[in-house]
Coordinates of N, CA and C in Angstrom, one line a residue:
M1131 N 169.8 -26.3 63.1 CA 169.9 -24.9 62.8 C 171.3 -24.7 62.1
N1132 N 171.3 -23.9 61.0 CA 172.5 -23.6 60.3 C 172.9 -22.2 60.7
R1133 N 174.2 -21.9 60.7 CA 174.7 -20.6 60.9 C 175.8 -20.3 59.9
V1134 N 176.1 -19.0 59.7 CA 177.1 -18.6 58.7 C 178.0 -17.6 59.5
V1135 N 179.3 -17.9 59.6 CA 180.2 -16.9 60.2 C 181.4 -16.8 59.3
Y1136 N 181.8 -15.5 59.1 CA 182.9 -15.3 58.2 C 183.8 -14.2 58.7
F1137 N 184.9 -14.0 58.0 CA 185.8 -12.9 58.2 C 186.2 -12.4 56.8
S1138 N 186.0 -11.1 56.6 CA 186.3 -10.5 55.3 C 187.0 -9.2 55.4
R1139 N 188.2 -9.1 54.8 CA 188.9 -7.8 54.8 C 188.5 -6.9 53.7
G1140 N 188.3 -7.4 52.5 CA 188.1 -6.6 51.3 C 186.6 -6.7 50.8
G1141 N 185.8 -7.5 51.4 CA 184.4 -7.6 51.0 C 184.0 -8.8 50.2
N1142 N 185.0 -9.5 49.6 CA 184.7 -10.7 48.8 C 184.1 -11.8 49.6
T1143 N 184.6 -12.2 50.7 CA 184.1 -13.3 51.5 C 182.8 -12.9 52.1
K1144 N 182.6 -11.6 52.4 CA 181.3 -11.1 52.9 C 180.2 -11.4 51.8
K1145 N 180.5 -11.0 50.6 CA 179.5 -11.3 49.5 C 179.2 -12.7 49.4
L1146 N 180.2 -13.6 49.5 CA 180.0 -15.0 49.4 C 179.2 -15.5 50.6
A1147 N 179.4 -14.9 51.8 CA 178.7 -15.3 53.0 C 177.2 -15.0 52.9
E1148 N 176.9 -13.9 52.3 CA 175.5 -13.5 52.1 C 174.8 -14.5 51.2
A1149 N 175.5 -15.0 50.2 CA 174.9 -16.0 49.3 C 174.8 -17.4 50.0
I1150 N 175.8 -17.7 50.7 CA 175.8 -19.0 51.5 C 174.6 -18.9 52.5
A1151 N 174.5 -17.8 53.2 CA 173.4 -17.7 54.1 C 172.0 -17.8 53.5
K1152 N 171.9 -17.2 52.3 CA 170.6 -17.4 51.6 C 170.3 -18.8 51.4
G1153 N 171.3 -19.6 50.9 CA 171.1 -21.0 50.6 C 170.9 -21.8 51.8
A1154 N 171.5 -21.4 52.9 CA 171.4 -22.2 54.2 C 170.3 -21.8 55.1
G1155 N 169.5 -20.7 54.7 CA 168.4 -20.3 55.5 C 168.9 -19.7 56.8
A1156 N 170.0 -18.9 56.7 CA 170.6 -18.4 57.9 C 171.0 -16.9 57.7
E1157 N 171.5 -16.3 58.7 CA 172.0 -15.0 58.7 C 173.5 -15.0 58.6
A1158 N 174.2 -14.2 57.8 CA 175.6 -14.1 57.8 C 176.1 -13.1 58.8
L1159 N 177.0 -13.6 59.7 CA 177.5 -12.8 60.8 C 179.1 -12.8 60.7
S1160 N 179.7 -11.6 60.9 CA 181.1 -11.6 61.0 C 181.6 -12.3 62.2
A1161 N 182.8 -12.8 62.3 CA 183.3 -13.5 63.4 C 183.2 -12.6 64.7
E1162 N 183.4 -11.3 64.5 CA 183.3 -10.4 65.7 C 181.9 -10.3 66.2
Q1163 N 180.9 -10.6 65.4 CA 179.4 -10.5 65.8 C 178.8 -11.8 66.2
A1164 N 179.5 -12.9 65.9 CA 178.8 -14.2 65.9 C 178.3 -14.6 67.3
G1165 N 179.1 -14.4 68.3 CA 178.7 -14.8 69.7 C 178.5 -16.3 69.8
D1166 N 177.6 -16.7 70.7 CA 177.4 -18.1 71.0 C 176.7 -18.8 69.8
V1167 N 177.3 -19.9 69.4 CA 176.7 -20.7 68.3 C 176.2 -22.0 68.7
A1168 N 175.9 -22.2 70.0 CA 175.4 -23.4 70.6 C 174.1 -23.9 69.8
G1169 N 174.0 -25.1 69.6 CA 172.8 -25.7 68.9 C 172.9 -25.6 67.4
T1170 N 174.1 -25.5 66.9 CA 174.3 -25.4 65.4 C 174.5 -26.7 64.8
D1171 N 173.7 -27.1 63.8 CA 173.9 -28.3 63.1 C 175.1 -28.2 62.1
T1172 N 175.0 -27.2 61.2 CA 176.0 -26.9 60.2 C 176.4 -25.5 60.4
L1173 N 177.7 -25.3 60.7 CA 178.3 -24.0 60.7 C 179.1 -23.7 59.5
F1174 N 178.6 -22.8 58.6 CA 179.4 -22.5 57.4 C 180.4 -21.4 57.8
V1175 N 181.7 -21.7 57.6 CA 182.7 -20.7 58.0 C 183.4 -20.2 56.7
G1176 N 183.3 -18.8 56.6 CA 183.9 -18.1 55.5 C 185.3 -17.6 55.8
A1177 N 186.3 -18.0 55.1 CA 187.6 -17.6 55.4 C 188.5 -17.5 54.1
S1178 N 189.4 -16.6 54.1 CA 190.3 -16.5 53.1 C 191.7 -16.5 53.7
I1179 N 192.7 -16.7 52.8 CA 194.1 -16.7 53.2 C 194.7 -15.3 53.1
Y1180 N 195.3 -14.8 54.1 CA 195.9 -13.5 54.1 C 197.4 -13.7 54.6
A1181 N 198.3 -13.5 53.7 CA 199.7 -13.7 54.0 C 200.0 -15.1 54.6
G1182 N 199.4 -16.1 54.0 CA 199.6 -17.5 54.3 C 198.8 -18.1 55.4
S1183 N 197.8 -17.4 56.0 CA 197.0 -17.9 57.1 C 195.6 -17.2 57.1
I1184 N 194.7 -17.8 57.9 CA 193.4 -17.1 58.1 C 193.6 -16.0 59.0
D1185 N 192.7 -15.0 59.1 CA 192.8 -13.9 59.9 C 192.8 -14.3 61.4
A1186 N 193.5 -13.6 62.3 CA 193.6 -13.9 63.7 C 192.2 -13.8 64.4
K1187 N 191.3 -12.9 63.9 CA 190.0 -12.8 64.5 C 189.2 -14.0 64.3
L1188 N 189.2 -14.6 63.1 CA 188.5 -15.8 62.8 C 189.1 -17.0 63.5
R1189 N 190.5 -17.0 63.6 CA 191.1 -18.1 64.3 C 190.7 -18.1 65.8
H1190 N 190.6 -16.9 66.4 CA 190.2 -16.8 67.8 C 188.8 -17.3 67.9
F1191 N 187.9 -17.0 67.0 CA 186.5 -17.5 67.1 C 186.5 -19.0 67.0
L1192 N 187.2 -19.6 66.0 CA 187.3 -21.0 65.8 C 187.9 -21.7 67.0
E1193 N 188.9 -21.2 67.6 CA 189.5 -21.8 68.8 C 188.6 -21.8 70.0
G1194 N 187.6 -21.0 70.0 CA 186.6 -20.9 71.1 C 185.5 -21.9 70.9
L1195 N 185.4 -22.6 69.8 CA 184.3 -23.6 69.6 C 184.6 -24.9 70.3
D1196 N 183.5 -25.6 70.6 CA 183.7 -27.0 71.1 C 182.6 -27.8 70.4
A1197 N 182.8 -29.1 70.5 CA 181.9 -30.1 69.9 C 180.5 -30.1 70.4
Q1198 N 180.3 -29.5 71.6 CA 178.9 -29.4 72.1 C 178.1 -28.3 71.5
Q1199 N 178.8 -27.4 70.8 CA 178.1 -26.3 70.1 C 177.8 -26.6 68.7
V1200 N 178.6 -27.3 68.0 CA 178.6 -27.4 66.5 C 178.7 -28.9 66.1
K1201 N 177.8 -29.3 65.3 CA 177.9 -30.7 64.8 C 178.9 -30.9 63.7
R1202 N 179.0 -29.9 62.8 CA 180.0 -30.0 61.7 C 180.2 -28.6 61.2
V1203 N 181.3 -28.4 60.5 CA 181.7 -27.2 59.8 C 181.8 -27.4 58.3
V1204 N 181.4 -26.4 57.6 CA 181.6 -26.4 56.1 C 182.3 -25.1 55.8
V1205 N 183.4 -25.2 55.0 CA 184.2 -24.0 54.7 C 183.9 -23.5 53.4
F1206 N 184.0 -22.1 53.3 CA 183.9 -21.5 52.0 C 184.8 -20.3 52.0
G1207 N 185.2 -19.8 50.8 CA 186.0 -18.6 50.8 C 186.4 -18.2 49.4
T1208 N 187.1 -17.1 49.3 CA 187.6 -16.6 48.0 C 189.1 -16.4 48.1
S1209 N 189.8 -16.2 47.0 CA 191.2 -15.9 47.0 C 191.6 -15.5 45.6
A1210 N 192.7 -14.8 45.5 CA 193.2 -14.4 44.2 C 194.0 -15.6 43.6
G1211 N 194.4 -16.5 44.5 CA 195.2 -17.7 44.1 C 194.4 -18.9 44.3
K1212 N 195.1 -20.0 44.5 CA 194.5 -21.3 44.6 C 194.4 -21.8 46.1
N1213 N 195.1 -21.1 47.0 CA 195.1 -21.5 48.4 C 193.7 -21.3 49.0
T1214 N 193.3 -22.3 49.8 CA 192.0 -22.2 50.5 C 192.3 -22.4 52.0
A1215 N 191.3 -22.1 52.8 CA 191.5 -22.2 54.3 C 191.1 -23.5 54.9
L1216 N 190.7 -24.5 54.0 CA 190.2 -25.7 54.5 C 191.1 -26.5 55.4
A1217 N 192.4 -26.7 55.0 CA 193.3 -27.4 55.8 C 193.6 -26.8 57.1
E1218 N 193.7 -25.5 57.1 CA 194.0 -24.8 58.4 C 192.8 -24.9 59.4
I1219 N 191.6 -24.7 58.8 CA 190.4 -24.8 59.7 C 190.3 -26.2 60.2
K1220 N 190.6 -27.2 59.4 CA 190.5 -28.6 59.9 C 191.5 -28.8 61.0
A1221 N 192.7 -28.3 60.9 CA 193.8 -28.4 61.9 C 193.4 -27.8 63.2
I1222 N 192.6 -26.7 63.1 CA 192.1 -26.0 64.4 C 191.0 -26.8 65.0
L1223 N 190.0 -27.3 64.2 CA 188.8 -27.8 64.8 C 188.8 -29.4 65.0
Q1224 N 189.3 -30.1 64.1 CA 189.2 -31.6 64.3 C 189.8 -32.1 65.5
P1225 N 191.0 -31.6 66.0 CA 191.5 -32.2 67.3 C 190.5 -32.0 68.5
G1226 N 189.6 -31.0 68.4 CA 188.6 -30.8 69.4 C 187.3 -31.6 69.2
G1227 N 187.3 -32.4 68.2 CA 186.1 -33.3 67.9 C 185.1 -32.6 67.0
I1228 N 185.4 -31.5 66.4 CA 184.4 -30.9 65.5 C 184.7 -31.3 64.1
P1229 N 183.8 -32.1 63.4 CA 184.0 -32.5 62.1 C 184.0 -31.4 61.1
V1230 N 184.9 -31.4 60.1 CA 184.9 -30.4 59.0 C 184.7 -31.2 57.7
A1231 N 183.7 -30.8 57.0 CA 183.4 -31.4 55.7 C 184.6 -31.3 54.7
D1232 N 184.8 -32.3 53.9 CA 185.9 -32.3 52.9 C 185.4 -31.4 51.8
A1233 N 184.1 -31.3 51.5 CA 183.6 -30.4 50.4 C 183.7 -29.0 50.9
E1234 N 184.2 -28.1 50.0 CA 184.2 -26.7 50.3 C 183.8 -25.9 49.1
F1235 N 183.4 -24.7 49.3 CA 183.1 -23.8 48.2 C 184.2 -22.7 48.1
H1236 N 184.9 -22.6 47.0 CA 185.9 -21.7 46.8 C 185.8 -21.0 45.4
C1237 N 186.0 -19.7 45.3 CA 186.0 -19.1 44.0 C 187.0 -17.9 44.1
K1238 N 187.2 -17.4 42.9 CA 188.1 -16.3 42.8 C 187.5 -15.0 43.5
G1239 N 188.4 -14.3 44.0 CA 188.0 -13.0 44.6 C 188.9 -11.9 44.1
A1240 N 188.4 -10.7 43.9 CA 189.1 -9.6 43.4 C 190.2 -9.2 44.4
F1241 N 191.4 -9.0 43.9 CA 192.5 -8.5 44.7 C 193.4 -7.6 43.8
L1242 N 193.5 -6.3 44.2 CA 194.2 -5.4 43.3 C 193.6 -5.4 41.9
V1243 N 194.4 -5.8 40.9 CA 193.9 -5.8 39.6 C 193.4 -7.2 39.1
A1244 N 193.7 -8.2 40.0 CA 193.4 -9.6 39.6 C 191.9 -9.9 39.9
H1245 N 191.3 -10.6 39.0 CA 189.9 -11.1 39.1 C 188.9 -10.0 39.5
R1246 N 189.0 -8.9 38.8 CA 188.0 -7.8 39.1 C 186.6 -8.3 38.8
G1247 N 185.7 -7.9 39.6 CA 184.3 -8.3 39.4 C 183.9 -9.6 40.1
H1248 N 184.9 -10.3 40.7 CA 184.6 -11.5 41.4 C 184.6 -11.3 42.9
P1249 N 183.8 -12.0 43.6 CA 182.8 -13.0 43.1 C 181.7 -12.3 42.3
D1250 N 181.4 -13.0 41.2 CA 180.4 -12.4 40.3 C 179.0 -13.1 40.5
A1251 N 178.0 -12.8 39.8 CA 176.7 -13.3 39.9 C 176.7 -14.8 39.8
D1252 N 177.5 -15.4 38.9 CA 177.5 -16.8 38.7 C 178.2 -17.5 40.0
D1253 N 179.2 -16.9 40.5 CA 179.9 -17.4 41.7 C 178.9 -17.4 42.9
L1254 N 178.1 -16.3 43.0 CA 177.2 -16.2 44.1 C 176.1 -17.2 44.0
A1255 N 175.6 -17.5 42.8 CA 174.5 -18.5 42.5 C 175.1 -19.9 42.9
R1256 N 176.3 -20.1 42.5 CA 176.9 -21.5 42.8 C 177.1 -21.6 44.3
A1257 N 177.5 -20.5 45.0 CA 177.6 -20.6 46.4 C 176.3 -20.9 47.1
E1258 N 175.2 -20.2 46.7 CA 173.9 -20.5 47.2 C 173.5 -21.9 47.0
A1259 N 173.7 -22.4 45.8 CA 173.3 -23.8 45.5 C 174.2 -24.8 46.4
F1260 N 175.5 -24.5 46.6 CA 176.3 -25.3 47.4 C 175.8 -25.4 48.9
A1261 N 175.4 -24.2 49.4 CA 174.9 -24.2 50.8 C 173.6 -25.0 50.9
K1262 N 172.7 -24.9 49.9 CA 171.5 -25.7 49.9 C 171.8 -27.1 50.0
Q1263 N 172.7 -27.6 49.1 CA 173.1 -29.0 49.1 C 173.7 -29.4 50.4
M1264 N 174.6 -28.6 50.9 CA 175.3 -29.0 52.2 C 174.4 -28.9 53.4
S1265 N 173.4 -28.1 53.3 CA 172.4 -28.0 54.4 C 171.5 -29.3 54.4
G1266 N 171.3 -29.9 53.3 CA 170.5 -31.1 53.2 C 171.3 -32.3 53.4
D1267 N 172.6 -32.3 53.4 CA 173.4 -33.5 53.7 C 173.3 -33.9 55.1
A1268 N 173.3 -35.2 55.3 CA 173.3 -35.7 56.7 C 174.5 -35.2 57.5
V1269 N 174.3 -35.0 58.8 CA 175.3 -34.5 59.7 C 176.2 -35.7 60.1

């Protein structure tokens, strides 16, 4: 079973989460709504960098995971810059035995006047295709 959990302050990562969920055949849930994720083959985690780090609510959710619940994690997110959440999420999960895929989906996200209109329809289509591909990859 695939699951999609995200945190979004401005709505960009939420849009992406909905496209990822469509491709993964899952429902997109915010980190506050996610609850128990036991029995998850691939957990798609949507995160963006805010002032140099992922949001504390998502961090709390991730710190509560264990290798008995999730076989692997795939990261996706948006940003106005080039920083992604992949390294930080790996640092949180891998010591606990949860594998995090090296492949991630990242696209521009609108922030103030930068990248208005992103993620756009092309970004969302690419996110959906990425999720389909990653859902089919061996765990």
